[in-house]
Every structure is written in C-alpha cells, then in structure tokens.
PDB file of C-alpha atoms in Angstrom:
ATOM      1  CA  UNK A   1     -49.277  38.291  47.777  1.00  0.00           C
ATOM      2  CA  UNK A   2     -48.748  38.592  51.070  1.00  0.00           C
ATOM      3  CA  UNK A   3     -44.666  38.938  52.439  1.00  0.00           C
ATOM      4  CA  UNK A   4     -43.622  37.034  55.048  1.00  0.00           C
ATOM      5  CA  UNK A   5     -40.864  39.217  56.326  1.00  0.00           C
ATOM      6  CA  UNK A   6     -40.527  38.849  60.354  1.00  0.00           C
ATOM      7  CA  UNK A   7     -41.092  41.670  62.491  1.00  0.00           C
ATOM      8  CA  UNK A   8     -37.465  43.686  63.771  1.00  0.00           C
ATOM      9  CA  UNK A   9     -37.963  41.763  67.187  1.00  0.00           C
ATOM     10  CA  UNK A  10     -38.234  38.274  65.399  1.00  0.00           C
ATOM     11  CA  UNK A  11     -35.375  35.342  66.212  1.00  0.00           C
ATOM     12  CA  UNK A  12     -34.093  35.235  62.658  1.00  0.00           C
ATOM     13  CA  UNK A  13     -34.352  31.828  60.890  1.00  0.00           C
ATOM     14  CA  UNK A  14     -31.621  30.397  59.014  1.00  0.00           C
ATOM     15  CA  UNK A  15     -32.039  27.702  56.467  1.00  0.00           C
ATOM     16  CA  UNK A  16     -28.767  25.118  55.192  1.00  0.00           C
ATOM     17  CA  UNK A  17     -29.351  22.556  52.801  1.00  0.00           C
ATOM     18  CA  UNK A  18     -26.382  19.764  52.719  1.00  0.00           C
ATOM     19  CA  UNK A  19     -26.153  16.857  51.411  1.00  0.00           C
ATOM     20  CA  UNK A  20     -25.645  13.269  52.508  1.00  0.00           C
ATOM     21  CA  UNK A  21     -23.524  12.168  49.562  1.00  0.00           C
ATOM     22  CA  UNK A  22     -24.215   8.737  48.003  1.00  0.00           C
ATOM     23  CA  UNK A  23     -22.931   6.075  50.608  1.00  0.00           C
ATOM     24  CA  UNK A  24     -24.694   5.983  54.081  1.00  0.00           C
ATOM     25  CA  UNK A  25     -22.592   6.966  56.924  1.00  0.00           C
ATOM     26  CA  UNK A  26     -19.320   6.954  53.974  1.00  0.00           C
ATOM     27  CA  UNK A  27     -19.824  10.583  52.468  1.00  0.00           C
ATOM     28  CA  UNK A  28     -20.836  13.282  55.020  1.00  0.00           C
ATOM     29  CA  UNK A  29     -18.794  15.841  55.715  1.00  0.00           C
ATOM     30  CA  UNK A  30     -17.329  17.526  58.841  1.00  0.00           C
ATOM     31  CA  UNK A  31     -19.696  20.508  57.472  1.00  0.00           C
ATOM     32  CA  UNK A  32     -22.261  19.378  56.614  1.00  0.00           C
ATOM     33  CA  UNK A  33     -22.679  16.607  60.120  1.00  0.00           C
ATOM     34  CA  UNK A  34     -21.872  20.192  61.778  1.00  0.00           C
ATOM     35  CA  UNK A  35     -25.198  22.168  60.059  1.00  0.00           C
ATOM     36  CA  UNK A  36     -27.357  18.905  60.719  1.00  0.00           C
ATOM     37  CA  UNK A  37     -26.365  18.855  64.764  1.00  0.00           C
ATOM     38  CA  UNK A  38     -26.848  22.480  65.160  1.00  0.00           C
ATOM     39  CA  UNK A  39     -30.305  23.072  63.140  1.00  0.00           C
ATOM     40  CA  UNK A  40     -33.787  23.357  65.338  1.00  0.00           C
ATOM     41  CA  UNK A  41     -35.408  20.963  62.783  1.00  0.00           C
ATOM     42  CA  UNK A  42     -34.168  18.717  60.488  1.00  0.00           C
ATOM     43  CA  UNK A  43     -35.779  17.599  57.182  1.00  0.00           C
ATOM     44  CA  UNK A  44     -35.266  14.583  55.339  1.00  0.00           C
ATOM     45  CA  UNK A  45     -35.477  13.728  51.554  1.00  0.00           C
ATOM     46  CA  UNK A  46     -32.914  10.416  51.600  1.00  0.00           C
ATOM     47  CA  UNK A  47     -33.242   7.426  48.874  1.00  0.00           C
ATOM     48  CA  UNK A  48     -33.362   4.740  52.118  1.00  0.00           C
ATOM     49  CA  UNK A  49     -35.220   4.761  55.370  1.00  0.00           C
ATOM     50  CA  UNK A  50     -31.809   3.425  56.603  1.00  0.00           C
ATOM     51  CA  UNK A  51     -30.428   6.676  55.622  1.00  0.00           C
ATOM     52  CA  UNK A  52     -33.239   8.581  57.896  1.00  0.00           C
ATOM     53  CA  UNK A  53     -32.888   6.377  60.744  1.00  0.00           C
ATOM     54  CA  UNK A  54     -29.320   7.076  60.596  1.00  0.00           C
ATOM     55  CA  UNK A  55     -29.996  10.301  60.817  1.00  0.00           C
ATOM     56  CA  UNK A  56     -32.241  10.492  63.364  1.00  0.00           C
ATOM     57  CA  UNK A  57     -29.404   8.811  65.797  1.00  0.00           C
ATOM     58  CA  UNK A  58     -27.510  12.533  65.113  1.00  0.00           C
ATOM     59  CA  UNK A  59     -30.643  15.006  65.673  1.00  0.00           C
ATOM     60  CA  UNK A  60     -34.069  14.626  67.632  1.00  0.00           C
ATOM     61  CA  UNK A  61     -36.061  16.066  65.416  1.00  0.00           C
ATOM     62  CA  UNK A  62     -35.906  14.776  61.528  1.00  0.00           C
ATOM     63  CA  UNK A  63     -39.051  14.991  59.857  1.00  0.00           C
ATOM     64  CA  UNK A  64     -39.129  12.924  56.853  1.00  0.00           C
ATOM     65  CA  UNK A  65     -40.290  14.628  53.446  1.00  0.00           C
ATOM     66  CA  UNK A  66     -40.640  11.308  51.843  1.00  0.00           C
ATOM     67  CA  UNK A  67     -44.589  10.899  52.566  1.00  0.00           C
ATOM     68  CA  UNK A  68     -45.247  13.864  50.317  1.00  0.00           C
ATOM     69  CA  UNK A  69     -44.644  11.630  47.121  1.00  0.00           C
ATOM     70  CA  UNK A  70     -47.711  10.285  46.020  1.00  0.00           C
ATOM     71  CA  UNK A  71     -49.476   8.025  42.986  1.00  0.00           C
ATOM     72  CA  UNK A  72     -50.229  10.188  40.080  1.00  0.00           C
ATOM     73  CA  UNK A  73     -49.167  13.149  42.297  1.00  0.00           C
ATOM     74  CA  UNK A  74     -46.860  16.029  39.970  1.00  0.00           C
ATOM     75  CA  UNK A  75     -43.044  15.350  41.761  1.00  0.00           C
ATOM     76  CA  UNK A  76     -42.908  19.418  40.984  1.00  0.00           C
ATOM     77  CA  UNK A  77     -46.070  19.742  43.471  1.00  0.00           C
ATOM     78  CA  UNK A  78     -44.148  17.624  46.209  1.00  0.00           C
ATOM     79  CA  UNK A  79     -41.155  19.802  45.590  1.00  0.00           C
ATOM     80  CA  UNK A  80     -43.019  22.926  46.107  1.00  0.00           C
ATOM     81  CA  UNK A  81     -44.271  21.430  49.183  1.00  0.00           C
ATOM     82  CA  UNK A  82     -40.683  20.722  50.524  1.00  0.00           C
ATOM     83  CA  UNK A  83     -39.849  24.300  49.849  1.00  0.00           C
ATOM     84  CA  UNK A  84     -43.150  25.845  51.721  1.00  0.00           C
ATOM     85  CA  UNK A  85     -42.675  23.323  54.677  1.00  0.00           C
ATOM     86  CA  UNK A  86     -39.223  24.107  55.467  1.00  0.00           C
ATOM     87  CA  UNK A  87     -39.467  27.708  54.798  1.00  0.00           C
ATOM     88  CA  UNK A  88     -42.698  27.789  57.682  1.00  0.00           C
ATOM     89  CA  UNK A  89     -39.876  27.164  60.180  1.00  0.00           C
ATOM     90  CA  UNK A  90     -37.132  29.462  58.867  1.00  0.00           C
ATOM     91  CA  UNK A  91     -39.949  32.262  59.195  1.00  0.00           C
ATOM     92  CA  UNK A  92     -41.068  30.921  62.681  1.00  0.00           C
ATOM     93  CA  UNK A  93     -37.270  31.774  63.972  1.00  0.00           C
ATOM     94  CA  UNK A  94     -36.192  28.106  63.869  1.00  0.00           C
ATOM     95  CA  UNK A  95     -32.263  27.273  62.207  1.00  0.00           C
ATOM     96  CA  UNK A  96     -33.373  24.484  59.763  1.00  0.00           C
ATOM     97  CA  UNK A  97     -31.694  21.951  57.484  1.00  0.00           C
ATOM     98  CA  UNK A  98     -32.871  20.503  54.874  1.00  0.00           C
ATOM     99  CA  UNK A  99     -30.682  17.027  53.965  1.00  0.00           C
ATOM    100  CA  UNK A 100     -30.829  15.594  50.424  1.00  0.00           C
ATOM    101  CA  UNK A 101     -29.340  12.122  49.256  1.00  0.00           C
ATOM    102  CA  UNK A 102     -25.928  13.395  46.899  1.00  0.00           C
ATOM    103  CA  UNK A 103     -25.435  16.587  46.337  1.00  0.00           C
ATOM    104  CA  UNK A 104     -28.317  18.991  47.077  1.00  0.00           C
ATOM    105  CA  UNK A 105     -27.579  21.152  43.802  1.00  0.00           C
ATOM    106  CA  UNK A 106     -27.751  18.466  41.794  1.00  0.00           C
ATOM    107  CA  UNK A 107     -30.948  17.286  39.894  1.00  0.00           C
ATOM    108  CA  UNK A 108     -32.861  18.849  43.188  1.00  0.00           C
ATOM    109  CA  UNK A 109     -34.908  21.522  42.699  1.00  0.00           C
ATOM    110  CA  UNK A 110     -36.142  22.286  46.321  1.00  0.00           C
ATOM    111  CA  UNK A 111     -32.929  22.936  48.042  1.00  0.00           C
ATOM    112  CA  UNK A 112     -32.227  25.426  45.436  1.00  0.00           C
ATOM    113  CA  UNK A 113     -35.692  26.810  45.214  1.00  0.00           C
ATOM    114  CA  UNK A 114     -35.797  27.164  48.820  1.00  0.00           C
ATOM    115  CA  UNK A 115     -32.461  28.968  49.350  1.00  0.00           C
ATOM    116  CA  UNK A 116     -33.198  31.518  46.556  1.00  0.00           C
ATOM    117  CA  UNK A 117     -36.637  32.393  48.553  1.00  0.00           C
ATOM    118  CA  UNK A 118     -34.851  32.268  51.811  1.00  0.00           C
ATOM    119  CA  UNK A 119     -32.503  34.894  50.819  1.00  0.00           C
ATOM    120  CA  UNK A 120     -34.942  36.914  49.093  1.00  0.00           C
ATOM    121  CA  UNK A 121     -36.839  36.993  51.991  1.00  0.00           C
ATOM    122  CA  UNK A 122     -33.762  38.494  53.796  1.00  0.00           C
ATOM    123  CA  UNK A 123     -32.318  35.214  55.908  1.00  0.00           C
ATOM    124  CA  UNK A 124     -29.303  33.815  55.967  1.00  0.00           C
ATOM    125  CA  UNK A 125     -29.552  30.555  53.502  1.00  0.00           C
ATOM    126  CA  UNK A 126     -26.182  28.083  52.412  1.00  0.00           C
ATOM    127  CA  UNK A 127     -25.936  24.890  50.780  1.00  0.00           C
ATOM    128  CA  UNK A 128     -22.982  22.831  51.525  1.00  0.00           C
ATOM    129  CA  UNK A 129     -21.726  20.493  48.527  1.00  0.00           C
ATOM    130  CA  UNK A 130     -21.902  16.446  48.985  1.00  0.00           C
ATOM    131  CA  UNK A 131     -20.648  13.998  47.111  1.00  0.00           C
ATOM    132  CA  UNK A 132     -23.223  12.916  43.800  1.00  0.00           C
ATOM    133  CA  UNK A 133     -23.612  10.192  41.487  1.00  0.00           C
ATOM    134  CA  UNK A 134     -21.652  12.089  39.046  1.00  0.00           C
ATOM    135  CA  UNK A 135     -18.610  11.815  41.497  1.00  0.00           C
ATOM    136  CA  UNK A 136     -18.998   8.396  42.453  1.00  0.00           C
ATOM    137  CA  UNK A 137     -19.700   7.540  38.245  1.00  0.00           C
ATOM    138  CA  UNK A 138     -15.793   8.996  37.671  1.00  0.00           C
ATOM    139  CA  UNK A 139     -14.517   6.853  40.099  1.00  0.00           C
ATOM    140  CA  UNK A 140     -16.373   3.769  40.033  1.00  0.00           C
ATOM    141  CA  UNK A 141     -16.299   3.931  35.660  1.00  0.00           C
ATOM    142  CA  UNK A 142     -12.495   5.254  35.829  1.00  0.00           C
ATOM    143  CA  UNK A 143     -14.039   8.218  33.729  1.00  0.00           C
ATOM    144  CA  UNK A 144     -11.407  11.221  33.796  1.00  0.00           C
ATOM    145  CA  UNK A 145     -14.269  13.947  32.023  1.00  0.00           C
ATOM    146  CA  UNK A 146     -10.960  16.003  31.169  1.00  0.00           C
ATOM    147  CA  UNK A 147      -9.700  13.307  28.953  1.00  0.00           C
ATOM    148  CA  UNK A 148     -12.061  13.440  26.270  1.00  0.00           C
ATOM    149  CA  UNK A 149     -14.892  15.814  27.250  1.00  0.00           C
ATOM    150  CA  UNK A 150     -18.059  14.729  28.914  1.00  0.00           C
ATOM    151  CA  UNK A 151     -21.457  15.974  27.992  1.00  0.00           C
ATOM    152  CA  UNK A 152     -24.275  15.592  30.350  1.00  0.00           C
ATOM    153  CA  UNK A 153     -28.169  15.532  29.617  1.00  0.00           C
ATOM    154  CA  UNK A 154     -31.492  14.902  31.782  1.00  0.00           C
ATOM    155  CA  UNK A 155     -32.835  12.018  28.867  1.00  0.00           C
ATOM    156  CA  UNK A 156     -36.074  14.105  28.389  1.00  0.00           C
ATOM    157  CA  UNK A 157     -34.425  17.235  27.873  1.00  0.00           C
ATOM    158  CA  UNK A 158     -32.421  15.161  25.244  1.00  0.00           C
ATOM    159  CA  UNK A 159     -35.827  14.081  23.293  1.00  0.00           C
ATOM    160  CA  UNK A 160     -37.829  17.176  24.276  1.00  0.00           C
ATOM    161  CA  UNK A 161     -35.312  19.925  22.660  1.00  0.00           C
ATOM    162  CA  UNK A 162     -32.397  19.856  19.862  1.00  0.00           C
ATOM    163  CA  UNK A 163     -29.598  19.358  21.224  1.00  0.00           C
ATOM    164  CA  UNK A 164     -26.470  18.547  19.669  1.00  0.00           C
ATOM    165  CA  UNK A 165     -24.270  15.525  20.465  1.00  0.00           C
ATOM    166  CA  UNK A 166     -20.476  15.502  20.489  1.00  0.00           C
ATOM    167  CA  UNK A 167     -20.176  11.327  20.104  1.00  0.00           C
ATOM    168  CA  UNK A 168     -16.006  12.097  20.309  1.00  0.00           C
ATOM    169  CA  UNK A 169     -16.181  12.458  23.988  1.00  0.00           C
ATOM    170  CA  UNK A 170     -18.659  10.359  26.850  1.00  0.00           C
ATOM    171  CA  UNK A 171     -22.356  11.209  26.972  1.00  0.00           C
ATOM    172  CA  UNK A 172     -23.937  11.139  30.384  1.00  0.00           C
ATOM    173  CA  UNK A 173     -27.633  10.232  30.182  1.00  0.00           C
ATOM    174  CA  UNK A 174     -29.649  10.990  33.574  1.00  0.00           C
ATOM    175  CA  UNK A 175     -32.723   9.652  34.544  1.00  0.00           C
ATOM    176  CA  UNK A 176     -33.719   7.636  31.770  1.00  0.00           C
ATOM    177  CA  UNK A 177     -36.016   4.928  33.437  1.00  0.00           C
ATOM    178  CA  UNK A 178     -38.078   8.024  33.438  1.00  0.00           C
ATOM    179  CA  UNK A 179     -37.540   9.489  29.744  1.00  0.00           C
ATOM    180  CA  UNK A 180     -40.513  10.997  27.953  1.00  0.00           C
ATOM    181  CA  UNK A 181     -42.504  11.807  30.931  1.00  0.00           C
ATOM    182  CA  UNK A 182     -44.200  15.012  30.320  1.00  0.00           C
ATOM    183  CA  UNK A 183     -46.338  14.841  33.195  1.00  0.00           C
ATOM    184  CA  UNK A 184     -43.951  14.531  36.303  1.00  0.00           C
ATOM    185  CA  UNK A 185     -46.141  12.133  38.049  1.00  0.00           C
ATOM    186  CA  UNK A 186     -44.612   8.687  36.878  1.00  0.00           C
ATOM    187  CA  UNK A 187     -41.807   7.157  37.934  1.00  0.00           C
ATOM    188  CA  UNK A 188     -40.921   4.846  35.198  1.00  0.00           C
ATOM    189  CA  UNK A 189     -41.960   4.999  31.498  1.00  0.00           C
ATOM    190  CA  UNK A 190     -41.445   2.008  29.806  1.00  0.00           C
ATOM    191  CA  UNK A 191     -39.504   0.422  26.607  1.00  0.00           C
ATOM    192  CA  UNK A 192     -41.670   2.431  24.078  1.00  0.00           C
ATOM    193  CA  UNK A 193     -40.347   5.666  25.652  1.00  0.00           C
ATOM    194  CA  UNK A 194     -36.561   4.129  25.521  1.00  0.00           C
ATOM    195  CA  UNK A 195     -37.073   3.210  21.876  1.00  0.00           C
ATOM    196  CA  UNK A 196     -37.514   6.496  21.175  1.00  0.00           C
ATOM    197  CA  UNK A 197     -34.355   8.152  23.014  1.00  0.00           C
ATOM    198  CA  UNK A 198     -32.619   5.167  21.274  1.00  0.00           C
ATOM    199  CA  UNK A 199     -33.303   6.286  17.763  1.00  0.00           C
ATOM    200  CA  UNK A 200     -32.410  10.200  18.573  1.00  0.00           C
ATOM    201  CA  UNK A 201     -28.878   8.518  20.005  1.00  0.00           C
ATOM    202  CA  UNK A 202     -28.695   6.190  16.511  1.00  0.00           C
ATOM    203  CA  UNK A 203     -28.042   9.657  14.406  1.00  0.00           C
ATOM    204  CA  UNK A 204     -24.746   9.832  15.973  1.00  0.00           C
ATOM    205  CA  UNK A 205     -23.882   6.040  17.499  1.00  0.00           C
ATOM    206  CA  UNK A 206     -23.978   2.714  16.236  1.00  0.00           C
ATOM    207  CA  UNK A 207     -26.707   0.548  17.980  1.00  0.00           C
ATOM    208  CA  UNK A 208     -23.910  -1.777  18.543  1.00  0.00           C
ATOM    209  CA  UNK A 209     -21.739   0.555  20.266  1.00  0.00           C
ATOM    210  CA  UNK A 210     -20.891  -0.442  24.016  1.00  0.00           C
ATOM    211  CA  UNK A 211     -23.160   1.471  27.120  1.00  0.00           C
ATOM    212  CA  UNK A 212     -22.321   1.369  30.532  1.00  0.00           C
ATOM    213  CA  UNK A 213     -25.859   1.126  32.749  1.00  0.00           C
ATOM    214  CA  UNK A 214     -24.095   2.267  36.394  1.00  0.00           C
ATOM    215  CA  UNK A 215     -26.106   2.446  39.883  1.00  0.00           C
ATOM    216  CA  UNK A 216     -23.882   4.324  42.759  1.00  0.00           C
ATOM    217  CA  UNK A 217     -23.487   2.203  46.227  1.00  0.00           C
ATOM    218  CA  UNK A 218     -25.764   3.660  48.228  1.00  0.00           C
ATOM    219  CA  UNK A 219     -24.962   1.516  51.834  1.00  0.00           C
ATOM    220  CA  UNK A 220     -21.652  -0.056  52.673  1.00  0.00           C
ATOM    221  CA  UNK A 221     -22.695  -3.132  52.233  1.00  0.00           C
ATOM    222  CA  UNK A 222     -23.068  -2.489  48.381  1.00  0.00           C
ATOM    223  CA  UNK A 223     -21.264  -2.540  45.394  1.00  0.00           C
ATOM    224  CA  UNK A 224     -21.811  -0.120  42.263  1.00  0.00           C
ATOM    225  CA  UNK A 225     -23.478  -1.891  39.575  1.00  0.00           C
ATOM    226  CA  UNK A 226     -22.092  -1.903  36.094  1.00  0.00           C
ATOM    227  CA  UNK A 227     -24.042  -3.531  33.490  1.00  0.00           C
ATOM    228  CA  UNK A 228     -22.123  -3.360  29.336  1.00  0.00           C
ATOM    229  CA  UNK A 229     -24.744  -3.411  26.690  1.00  0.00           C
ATOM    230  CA  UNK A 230     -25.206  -2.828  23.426  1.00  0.00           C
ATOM    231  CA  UNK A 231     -27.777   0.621  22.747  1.00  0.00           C
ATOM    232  CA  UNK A 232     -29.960  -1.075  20.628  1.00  0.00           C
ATOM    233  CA  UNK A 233     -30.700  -3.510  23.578  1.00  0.00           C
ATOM    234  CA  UNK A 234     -31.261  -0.618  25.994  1.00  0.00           C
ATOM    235  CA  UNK A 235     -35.299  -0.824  25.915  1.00  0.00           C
ATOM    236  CA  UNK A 236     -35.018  -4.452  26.573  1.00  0.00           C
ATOM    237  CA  UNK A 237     -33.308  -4.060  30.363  1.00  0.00           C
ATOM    238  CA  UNK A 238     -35.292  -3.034  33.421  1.00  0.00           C
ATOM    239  CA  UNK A 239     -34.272   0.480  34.735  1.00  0.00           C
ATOM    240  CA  UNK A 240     -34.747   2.533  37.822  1.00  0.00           C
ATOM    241  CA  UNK A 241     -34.648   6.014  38.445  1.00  0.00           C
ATOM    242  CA  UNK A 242     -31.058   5.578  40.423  1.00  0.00           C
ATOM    243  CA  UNK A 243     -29.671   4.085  37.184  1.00  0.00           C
ATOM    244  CA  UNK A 244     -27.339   6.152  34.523  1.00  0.00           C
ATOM    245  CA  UNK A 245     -26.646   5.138  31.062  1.00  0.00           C
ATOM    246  CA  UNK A 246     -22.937   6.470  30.170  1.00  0.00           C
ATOM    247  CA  UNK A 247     -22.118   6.223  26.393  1.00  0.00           C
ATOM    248  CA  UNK A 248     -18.510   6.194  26.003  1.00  0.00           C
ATOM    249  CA  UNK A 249     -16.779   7.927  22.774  1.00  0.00           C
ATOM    250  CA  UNK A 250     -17.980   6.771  19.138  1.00  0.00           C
ATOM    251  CA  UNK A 251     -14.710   8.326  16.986  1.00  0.00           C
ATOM    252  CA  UNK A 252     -11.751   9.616  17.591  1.00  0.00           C
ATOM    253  CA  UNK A 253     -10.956  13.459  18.237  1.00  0.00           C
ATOM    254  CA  UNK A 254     -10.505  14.888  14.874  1.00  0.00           C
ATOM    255  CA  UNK A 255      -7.395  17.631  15.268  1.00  0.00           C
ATOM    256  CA  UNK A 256      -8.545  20.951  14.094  1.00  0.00           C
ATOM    257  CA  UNK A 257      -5.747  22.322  11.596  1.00  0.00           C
ATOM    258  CA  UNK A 258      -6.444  25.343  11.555  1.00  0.00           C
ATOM    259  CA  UNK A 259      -6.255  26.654  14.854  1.00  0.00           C
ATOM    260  CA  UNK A 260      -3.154  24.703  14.951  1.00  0.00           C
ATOM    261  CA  UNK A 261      -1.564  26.590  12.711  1.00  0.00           C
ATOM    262  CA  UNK A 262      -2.690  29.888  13.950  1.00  0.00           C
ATOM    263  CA  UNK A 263      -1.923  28.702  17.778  1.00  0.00           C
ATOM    264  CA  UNK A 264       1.631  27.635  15.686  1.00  0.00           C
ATOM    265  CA  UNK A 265       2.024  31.026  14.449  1.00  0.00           C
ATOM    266  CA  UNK A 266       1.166  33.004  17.963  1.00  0.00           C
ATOM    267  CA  UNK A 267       3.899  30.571  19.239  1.00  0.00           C
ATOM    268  CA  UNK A 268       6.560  31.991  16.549  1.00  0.00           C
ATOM    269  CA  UNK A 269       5.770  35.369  17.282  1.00  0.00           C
ATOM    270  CA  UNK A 270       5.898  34.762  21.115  1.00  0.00           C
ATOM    271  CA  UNK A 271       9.156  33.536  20.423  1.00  0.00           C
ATOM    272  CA  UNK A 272      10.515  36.692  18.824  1.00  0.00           C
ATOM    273  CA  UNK A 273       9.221  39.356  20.952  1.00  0.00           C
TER     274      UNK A 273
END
C-alpha cells in the first residue's frame, strides 16, 4: 500500500467535518458556519437540495456527495467514496469540510472514517458537534432520557444480534424503514421485514402497547411529525428512512432492595464516622 504522506515542503491539508443540525438555516453553529467559510472546498452530504443550495450562498465551492448514491449500489461503497474524495484534497494541501445533515458522529460513518485516516496520516482533522434527531426527538417527544433510562438500537442490529431489552425505560429504534437489510443497497425493506422486528419486540411488550413514529423538522416551514400506534400495527404504516419508532416504558421500575439496604447501611456508617 502505498502512503500518501506529503513531502516536508507540502501546504498541509486540514480536514473538519460539522454538521448542519436538523432544521435548515435553524441549527448551525457559530463554529461550525466559521469551518464551512474558511475551508478551500466544501462537501456536501445534506437530506434536501434546499439544504445545499443554502449552502452554496455561504461558500463557492460545495460539491455535492449526493450523486454517489446509486440503485443497488452498497451505501458502505458510497461512504468509502466520500472518505477517498475528500481526503484527495486534504493531501493536495487544500483546508476541506465535509458537512453532514445532524450531527456528523451520529449514524455517519464517513466523517468519522475520514477523520481517523486524516489524523493517521499526520493532518490536523476535527469534527464539530450539530444538533441530531436524537436532540430534536427529546424535545419535540418531551423525552427527559434521565427520567427513566433510554436505550438506543440501529433496528437491524436489534434482529441481527441478542440484545437485551430493558422495557422499564424508552427504547429508541433507528432506521427501521430499513430493518433486515443485510445487503446495504436498499433503502426500504418492507412489512415482512417489520413483522419480524415486531415479534423480537413482543417478548418484552404488548402488541397493544402505545409507539410514537417521530420525523424531525427538517425546514422551517415544517412541523415534527408524531404518529401514536399500536406495535402490532407497525408493519401496516409506510416508513422512511428519516422516521424513528420510540417505544415508551412497558412496567414500572422495580426498586432493587438490596442495594437499598446496603446503600442504607453505608449511609449509617457515614453518619458515625
């Protein structure tokens, strides 16, 4: 394998990737607008061509990353893609910035990919923090996740390992219009895939207990949308890949007595040293 190291007398390249946050023109941050105007390039993997135009109105040269999506095309091929086309101008001296839709940590596997090979490869690389669905779901939902706990899965992850569910506190299911998909190249599977996540989810709810399907607002024109459901119905609805099925608690916390009593006893002693 050949490095790609730049020769001592080489402009060094610098790569930030920052993110947009979920509600055009609503989320960005001093920060992150400040990496975007000062980069050399400018790429662009945003849920809206409104979003890119947008962007294009703070920086001359935004190249969209959007066209390397394609029909029956691996997503993890496109991603790898992102990664080698951004990194081509942090090696050719430029100060890039990649810009991702939410948070660019988050369910994005090129920003991170491509900061972990930037710095490997000895330049300086940063991500700056936006605002993600997650955020805008404890706001929108009035979720506090310190209330009762909140447990979050990818919905293939769920089906394709054992994992163990904690129905006492809120279940956060991501991506489930695309559950089951081993491949990586469709982007929806289909009510026979959702049939199947609901049974794994019927060992620990009822199939009459209460979802939440929520969608973020994504322009300021929008609202988030909130649609109450049963689980059993959840193969019946039509789902896309910005939707997020939130299962809210199925029994009450159960106090451990136990610990109590030991935390009880550390208490008494506390008191008498």
């Amino acid at each position: 394998m050949t490095d790609h190291f730049p020769p001592q007398n080489a402009t060094r390249g610098s790569l930030a990737c920052v993110g947009l946050g979920m509600t055009l023109g609503s989320h960005l941050t001093p920060l992150a607008r400040s990496h975007i105007e000062r980069a050399d390039v400018v790429f662009a993997a945003l849920a809206h061509g409104a979003a890119e135009m947008w962007l294009q109105r703070m920086h001359p040269d935004v190249r969209s990353l959007q066209p390397y999506y394609g029909e029956g095309k691996s997503r993890q091929k496109t991603y790898r893609e992102w990664v080698d086309l951004m990194m081509a101008e942090v090696r050719a001296g430029k100060r890039v910035c990649g810009v991702f839709y939410g948070h660019p940590g988050i369910f994005a596997w090129s920003p991170r990919n491509a900061i972990e090979r930037a710095r490997a490869e000895g330049y300086a690389a940063h991500m700056e923090p936006g605002i993600s669905a997650e955020d805008c779901l404890y706001a929108d939902l009035g979720i506090d996740p310190g209330r009762f706990g909140c447990q979050h899965f990818e919905a293939s992850q769920l089906l394709f390992y054992e994992r163990r569910l904690e129905p006492t506190g809120y279940l956060v299911l991501w991506q489930v219009a695309l559950v089951g998909d081993w491949s990586l190249t469709r982007f929806e599977t289909g009510p026979a895939y959702r049939q199947v996540l609901v049974d794994v989810l019927s060992a620990d709810y009822p199939l009459d207990h209460e979802i939440i399907v929520y969608r973020a607002a994504t322009l300021p024109i929008e609202r988030p949308r909130v649609r109450r459901l049963r689980l059993g119905e959840l193969p019946d609805i039509t789902l896309t890949g910005e939707d997020t099925v939130v299962l809210p608690p199925a029994a009450p916390l159960k106090p451990n007595l136990a610990v109590r009593q030991r935390l009880q006893s550390l208490d008494k002693a506390s008191a008498f040293a």
